[in-house]
mmCIF file of C-alpha atoms and ligand atoms in Angstrom:
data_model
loop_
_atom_site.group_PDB
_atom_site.id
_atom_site.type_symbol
_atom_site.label_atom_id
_atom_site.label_comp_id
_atom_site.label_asym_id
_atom_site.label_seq_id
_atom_site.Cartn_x
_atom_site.Cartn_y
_atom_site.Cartn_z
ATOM 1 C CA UNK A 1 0.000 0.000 0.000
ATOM 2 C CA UNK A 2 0.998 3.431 -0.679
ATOM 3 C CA UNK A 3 -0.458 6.683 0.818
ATOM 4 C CA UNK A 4 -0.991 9.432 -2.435
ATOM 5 C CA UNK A 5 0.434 12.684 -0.819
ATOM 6 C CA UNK A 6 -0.514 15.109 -3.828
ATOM 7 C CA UNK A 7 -3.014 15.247 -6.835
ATOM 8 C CA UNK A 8 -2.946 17.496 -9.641
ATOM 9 C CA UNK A 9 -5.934 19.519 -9.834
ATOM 10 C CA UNK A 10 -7.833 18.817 -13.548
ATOM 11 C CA UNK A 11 -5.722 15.614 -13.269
ATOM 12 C CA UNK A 12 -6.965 12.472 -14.453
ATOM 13 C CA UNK A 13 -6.661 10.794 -10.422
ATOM 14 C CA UNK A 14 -8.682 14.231 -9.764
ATOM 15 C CA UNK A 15 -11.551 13.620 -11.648
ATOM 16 C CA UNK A 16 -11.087 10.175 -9.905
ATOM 17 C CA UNK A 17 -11.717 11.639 -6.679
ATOM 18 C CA UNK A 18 -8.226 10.875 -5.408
ATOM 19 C CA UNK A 19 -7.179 12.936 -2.659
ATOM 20 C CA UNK A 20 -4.155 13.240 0.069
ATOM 21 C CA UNK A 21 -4.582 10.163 1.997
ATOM 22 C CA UNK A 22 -5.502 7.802 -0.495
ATOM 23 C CA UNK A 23 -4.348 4.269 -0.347
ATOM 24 C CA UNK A 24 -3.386 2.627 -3.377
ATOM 25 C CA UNK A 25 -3.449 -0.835 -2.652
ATOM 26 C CA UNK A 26 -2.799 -2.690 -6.209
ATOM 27 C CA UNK A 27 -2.537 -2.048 -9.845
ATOM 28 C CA UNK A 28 -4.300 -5.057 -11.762
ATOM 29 C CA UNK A 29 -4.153 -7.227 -8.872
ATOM 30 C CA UNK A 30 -0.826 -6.786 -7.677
ATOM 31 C CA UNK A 31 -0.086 -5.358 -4.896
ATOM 32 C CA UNK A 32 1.509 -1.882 -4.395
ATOM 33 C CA UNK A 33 4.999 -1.559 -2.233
ATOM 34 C CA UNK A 34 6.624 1.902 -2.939
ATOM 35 C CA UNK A 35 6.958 4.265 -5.628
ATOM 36 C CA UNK A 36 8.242 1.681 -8.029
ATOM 37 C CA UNK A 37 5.725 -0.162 -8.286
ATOM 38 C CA UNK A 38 3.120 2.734 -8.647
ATOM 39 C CA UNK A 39 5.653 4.038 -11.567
ATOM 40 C CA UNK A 40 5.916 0.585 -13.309
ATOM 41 C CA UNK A 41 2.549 -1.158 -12.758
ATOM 42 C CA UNK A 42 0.679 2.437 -14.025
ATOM 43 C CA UNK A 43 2.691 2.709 -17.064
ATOM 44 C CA UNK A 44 0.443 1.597 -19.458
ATOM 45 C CA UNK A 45 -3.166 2.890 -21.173
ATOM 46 C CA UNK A 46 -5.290 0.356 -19.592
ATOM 47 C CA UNK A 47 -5.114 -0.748 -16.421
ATOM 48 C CA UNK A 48 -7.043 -1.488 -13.006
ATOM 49 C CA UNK A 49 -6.499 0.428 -9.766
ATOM 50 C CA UNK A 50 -7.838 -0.725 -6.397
ATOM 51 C CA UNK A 51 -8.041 2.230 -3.839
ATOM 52 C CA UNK A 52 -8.810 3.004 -0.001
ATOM 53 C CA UNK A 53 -10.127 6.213 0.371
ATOM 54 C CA UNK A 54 -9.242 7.956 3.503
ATOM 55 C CA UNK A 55 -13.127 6.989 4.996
ATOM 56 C CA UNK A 56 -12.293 3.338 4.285
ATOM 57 C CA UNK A 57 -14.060 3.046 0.989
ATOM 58 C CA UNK A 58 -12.809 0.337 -1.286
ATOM 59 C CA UNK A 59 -13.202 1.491 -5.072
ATOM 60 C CA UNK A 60 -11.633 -0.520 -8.294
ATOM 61 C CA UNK A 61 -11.514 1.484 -11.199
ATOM 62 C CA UNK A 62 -10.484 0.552 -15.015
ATOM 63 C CA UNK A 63 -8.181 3.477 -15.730
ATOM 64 C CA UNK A 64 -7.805 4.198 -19.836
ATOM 65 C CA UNK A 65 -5.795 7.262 -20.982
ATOM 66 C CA UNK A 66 -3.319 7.819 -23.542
ATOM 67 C CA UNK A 67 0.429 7.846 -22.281
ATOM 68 C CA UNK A 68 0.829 10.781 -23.108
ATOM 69 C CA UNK A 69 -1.662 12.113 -19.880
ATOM 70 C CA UNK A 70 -0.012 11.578 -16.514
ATOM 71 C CA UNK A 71 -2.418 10.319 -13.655
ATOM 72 C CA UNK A 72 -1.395 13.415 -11.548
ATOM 73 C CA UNK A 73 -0.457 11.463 -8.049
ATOM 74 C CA UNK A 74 2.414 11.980 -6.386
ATOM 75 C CA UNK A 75 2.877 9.516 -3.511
ATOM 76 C CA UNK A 76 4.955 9.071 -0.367
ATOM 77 C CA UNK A 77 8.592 8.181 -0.368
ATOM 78 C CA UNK A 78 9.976 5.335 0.511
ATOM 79 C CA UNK A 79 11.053 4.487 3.931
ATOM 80 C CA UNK A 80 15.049 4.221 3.149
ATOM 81 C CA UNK A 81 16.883 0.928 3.190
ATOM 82 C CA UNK A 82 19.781 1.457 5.714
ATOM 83 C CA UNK A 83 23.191 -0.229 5.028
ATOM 84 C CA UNK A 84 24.334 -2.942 6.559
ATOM 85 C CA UNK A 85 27.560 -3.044 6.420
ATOM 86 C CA UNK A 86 30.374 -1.250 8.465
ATOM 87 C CA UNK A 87 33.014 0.496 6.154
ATOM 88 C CA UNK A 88 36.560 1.801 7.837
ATOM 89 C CA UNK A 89 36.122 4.500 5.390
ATOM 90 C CA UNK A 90 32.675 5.217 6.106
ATOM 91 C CA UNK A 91 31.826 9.331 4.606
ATOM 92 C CA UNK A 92 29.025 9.010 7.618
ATOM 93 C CA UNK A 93 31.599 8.448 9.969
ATOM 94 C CA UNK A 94 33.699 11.309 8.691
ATOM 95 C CA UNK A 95 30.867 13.981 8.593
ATOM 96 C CA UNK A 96 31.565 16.733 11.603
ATOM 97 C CA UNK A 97 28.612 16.717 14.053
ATOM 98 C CA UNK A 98 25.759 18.837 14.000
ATOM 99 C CA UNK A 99 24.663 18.465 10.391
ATOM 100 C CA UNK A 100 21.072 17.669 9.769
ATOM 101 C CA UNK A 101 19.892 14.114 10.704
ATOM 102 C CA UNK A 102 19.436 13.048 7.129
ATOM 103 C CA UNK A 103 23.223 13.060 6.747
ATOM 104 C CA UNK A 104 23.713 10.884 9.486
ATOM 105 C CA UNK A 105 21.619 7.987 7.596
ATOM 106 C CA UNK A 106 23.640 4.999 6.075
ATOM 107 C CA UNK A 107 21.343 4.718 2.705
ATOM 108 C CA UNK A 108 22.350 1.601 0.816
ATOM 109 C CA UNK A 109 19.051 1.846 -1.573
ATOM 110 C CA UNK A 110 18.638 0.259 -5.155
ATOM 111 C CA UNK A 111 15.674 1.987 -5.582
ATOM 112 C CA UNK A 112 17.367 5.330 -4.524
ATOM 113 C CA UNK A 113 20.478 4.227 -7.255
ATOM 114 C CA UNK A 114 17.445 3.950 -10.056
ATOM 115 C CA UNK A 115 16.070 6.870 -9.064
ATOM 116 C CA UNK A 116 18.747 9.180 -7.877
ATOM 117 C CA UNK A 117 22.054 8.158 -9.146
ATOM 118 C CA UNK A 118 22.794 6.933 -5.595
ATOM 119 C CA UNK A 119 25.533 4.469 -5.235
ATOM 120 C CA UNK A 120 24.240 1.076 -3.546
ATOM 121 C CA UNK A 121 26.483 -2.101 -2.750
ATOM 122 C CA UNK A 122 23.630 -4.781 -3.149
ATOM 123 C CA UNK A 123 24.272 -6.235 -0.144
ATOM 124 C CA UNK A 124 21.300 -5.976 1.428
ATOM 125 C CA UNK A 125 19.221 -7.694 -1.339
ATOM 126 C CA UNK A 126 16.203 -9.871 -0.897
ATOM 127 C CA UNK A 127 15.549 -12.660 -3.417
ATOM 128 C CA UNK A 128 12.103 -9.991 -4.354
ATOM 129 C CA UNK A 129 14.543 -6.734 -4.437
ATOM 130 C CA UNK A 130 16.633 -9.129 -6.899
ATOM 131 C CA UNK A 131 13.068 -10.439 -9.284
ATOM 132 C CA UNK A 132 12.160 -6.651 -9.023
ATOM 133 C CA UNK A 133 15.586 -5.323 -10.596
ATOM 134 C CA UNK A 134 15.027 -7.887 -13.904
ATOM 135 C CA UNK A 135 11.517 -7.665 -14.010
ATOM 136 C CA UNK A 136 11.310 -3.789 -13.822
ATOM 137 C CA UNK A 137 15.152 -3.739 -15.660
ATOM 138 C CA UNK A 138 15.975 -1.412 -12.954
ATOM 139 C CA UNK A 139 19.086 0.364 -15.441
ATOM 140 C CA UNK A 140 21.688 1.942 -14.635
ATOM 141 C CA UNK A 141 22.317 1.524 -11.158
ATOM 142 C CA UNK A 142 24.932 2.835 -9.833
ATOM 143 C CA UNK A 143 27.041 0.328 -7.812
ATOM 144 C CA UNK A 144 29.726 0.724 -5.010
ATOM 145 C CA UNK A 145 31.672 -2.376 -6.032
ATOM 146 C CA UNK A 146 35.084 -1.867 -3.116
ATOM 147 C CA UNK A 147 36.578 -4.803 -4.863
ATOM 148 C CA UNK A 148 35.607 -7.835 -7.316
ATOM 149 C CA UNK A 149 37.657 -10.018 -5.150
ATOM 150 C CA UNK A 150 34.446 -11.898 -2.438
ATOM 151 C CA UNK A 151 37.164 -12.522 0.748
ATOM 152 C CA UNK A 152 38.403 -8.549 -0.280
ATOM 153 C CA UNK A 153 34.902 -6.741 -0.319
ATOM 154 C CA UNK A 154 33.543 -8.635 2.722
ATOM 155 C CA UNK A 155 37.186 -7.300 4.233
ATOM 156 C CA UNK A 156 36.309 -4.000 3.163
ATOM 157 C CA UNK A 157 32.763 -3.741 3.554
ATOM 158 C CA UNK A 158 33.048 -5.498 6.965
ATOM 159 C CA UNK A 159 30.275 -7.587 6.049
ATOM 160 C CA UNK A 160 30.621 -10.971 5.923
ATOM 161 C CA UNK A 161 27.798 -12.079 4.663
ATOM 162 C CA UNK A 162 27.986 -9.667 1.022
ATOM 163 C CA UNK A 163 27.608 -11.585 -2.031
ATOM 164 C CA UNK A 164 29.833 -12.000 -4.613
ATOM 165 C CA UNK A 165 29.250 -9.110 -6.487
ATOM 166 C CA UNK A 166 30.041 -10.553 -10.002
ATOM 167 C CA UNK A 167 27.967 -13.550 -9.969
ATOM 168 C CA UNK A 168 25.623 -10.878 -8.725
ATOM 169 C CA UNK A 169 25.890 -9.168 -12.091
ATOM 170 C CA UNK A 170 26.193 -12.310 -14.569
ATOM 171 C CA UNK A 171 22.648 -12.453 -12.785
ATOM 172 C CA UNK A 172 21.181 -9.786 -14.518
ATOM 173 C CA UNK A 173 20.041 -9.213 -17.658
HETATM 174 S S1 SF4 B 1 28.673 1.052 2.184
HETATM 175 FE FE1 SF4 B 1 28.702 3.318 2.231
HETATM 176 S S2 SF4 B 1 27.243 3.876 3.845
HETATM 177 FE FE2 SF4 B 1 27.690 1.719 4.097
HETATM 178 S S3 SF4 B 1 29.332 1.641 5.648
HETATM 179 FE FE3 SF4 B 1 30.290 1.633 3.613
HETATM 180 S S4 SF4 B 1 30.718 3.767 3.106
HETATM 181 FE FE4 SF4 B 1 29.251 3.744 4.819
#
């Protein structure tokens, strides 16, 4: 589920009746984590939306517009994977204290690399994150390699669980 935090007046989700506070809860069927899947699931002329407005009404609707007409929803962010691993080198570490707390946070996000340009070391993937990357071909992300070398990057990365990052990529399409 995803919570819609702005709609575009004259907007295609306005005449809907979409409003801040809407839940999107799946896109023909499937069901709706973060911002990715609203972007990839909607992109297309036909397609059915199942909603939760903010008074608990359930509404399905079959959605047909060109592509060229955006649906006009903006939705919430998503919450930010952390990292998990523990770099000597870590730029958070080496930040001067006081900044704001969003500097502080160790963001090791594919979906931020996609989206942003942010770098990511794939260590933290789930077998879905991993389905979700081919299926969506999630390209280019932008990856913190360290070293190609497994027994190296776990060294440097002080994680010893991080995957071998090339049969990581021979993975992908
Ligand atoms: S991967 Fe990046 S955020 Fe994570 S510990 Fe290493 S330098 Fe810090």
């Amino acid at each position: 589920m995803i919570k819609v935090t702005h709609v575009a007046p004259g907007s295609i989700a306005d005449e809907l009746g979409l409003q801040p506070g809407t839940e999107l809860l799946s896109v023909n069927g499937r069901e709706l984590d973060d911002f990715l899947d609203w972007q990839f699931l909607t992109a297309d002329e036909e397609f059915t939306l199942h909603i939760r407005q903010p008074d608990g009404q359930e509404i399905e609707y079959e959605i047909e517009r060109p592509l060229t007409e955006p649906l006009g929803v903006a939705v919430e962010p998503a919450r930010i994977r952390r990292c998990a691993n523990r770099c000597d080198f870590c730029f958070v570490d080496g930040l001067p204290e006081g900044l704001r707390d969003v500097l502080y946070i160790r963001d090791d996000d594919y979906r931020l690399s996609f989206q942003y340009g942010n770098f990511a070391t794939l260590t933290n993937l789930k077998l879905a994150d991993e389905a979700r990357i081919i299926e969506y071909r999630l390209s280019p992300l932008y990856v913190s390699v360290h070293a190609t070398d497994p027994v190296i990057r776990r060294w440097l990365l002080r994680n010893p669980t991080a995957p071998d990052i090339l049969m990581r990529a021979m993975a992908r399409p």
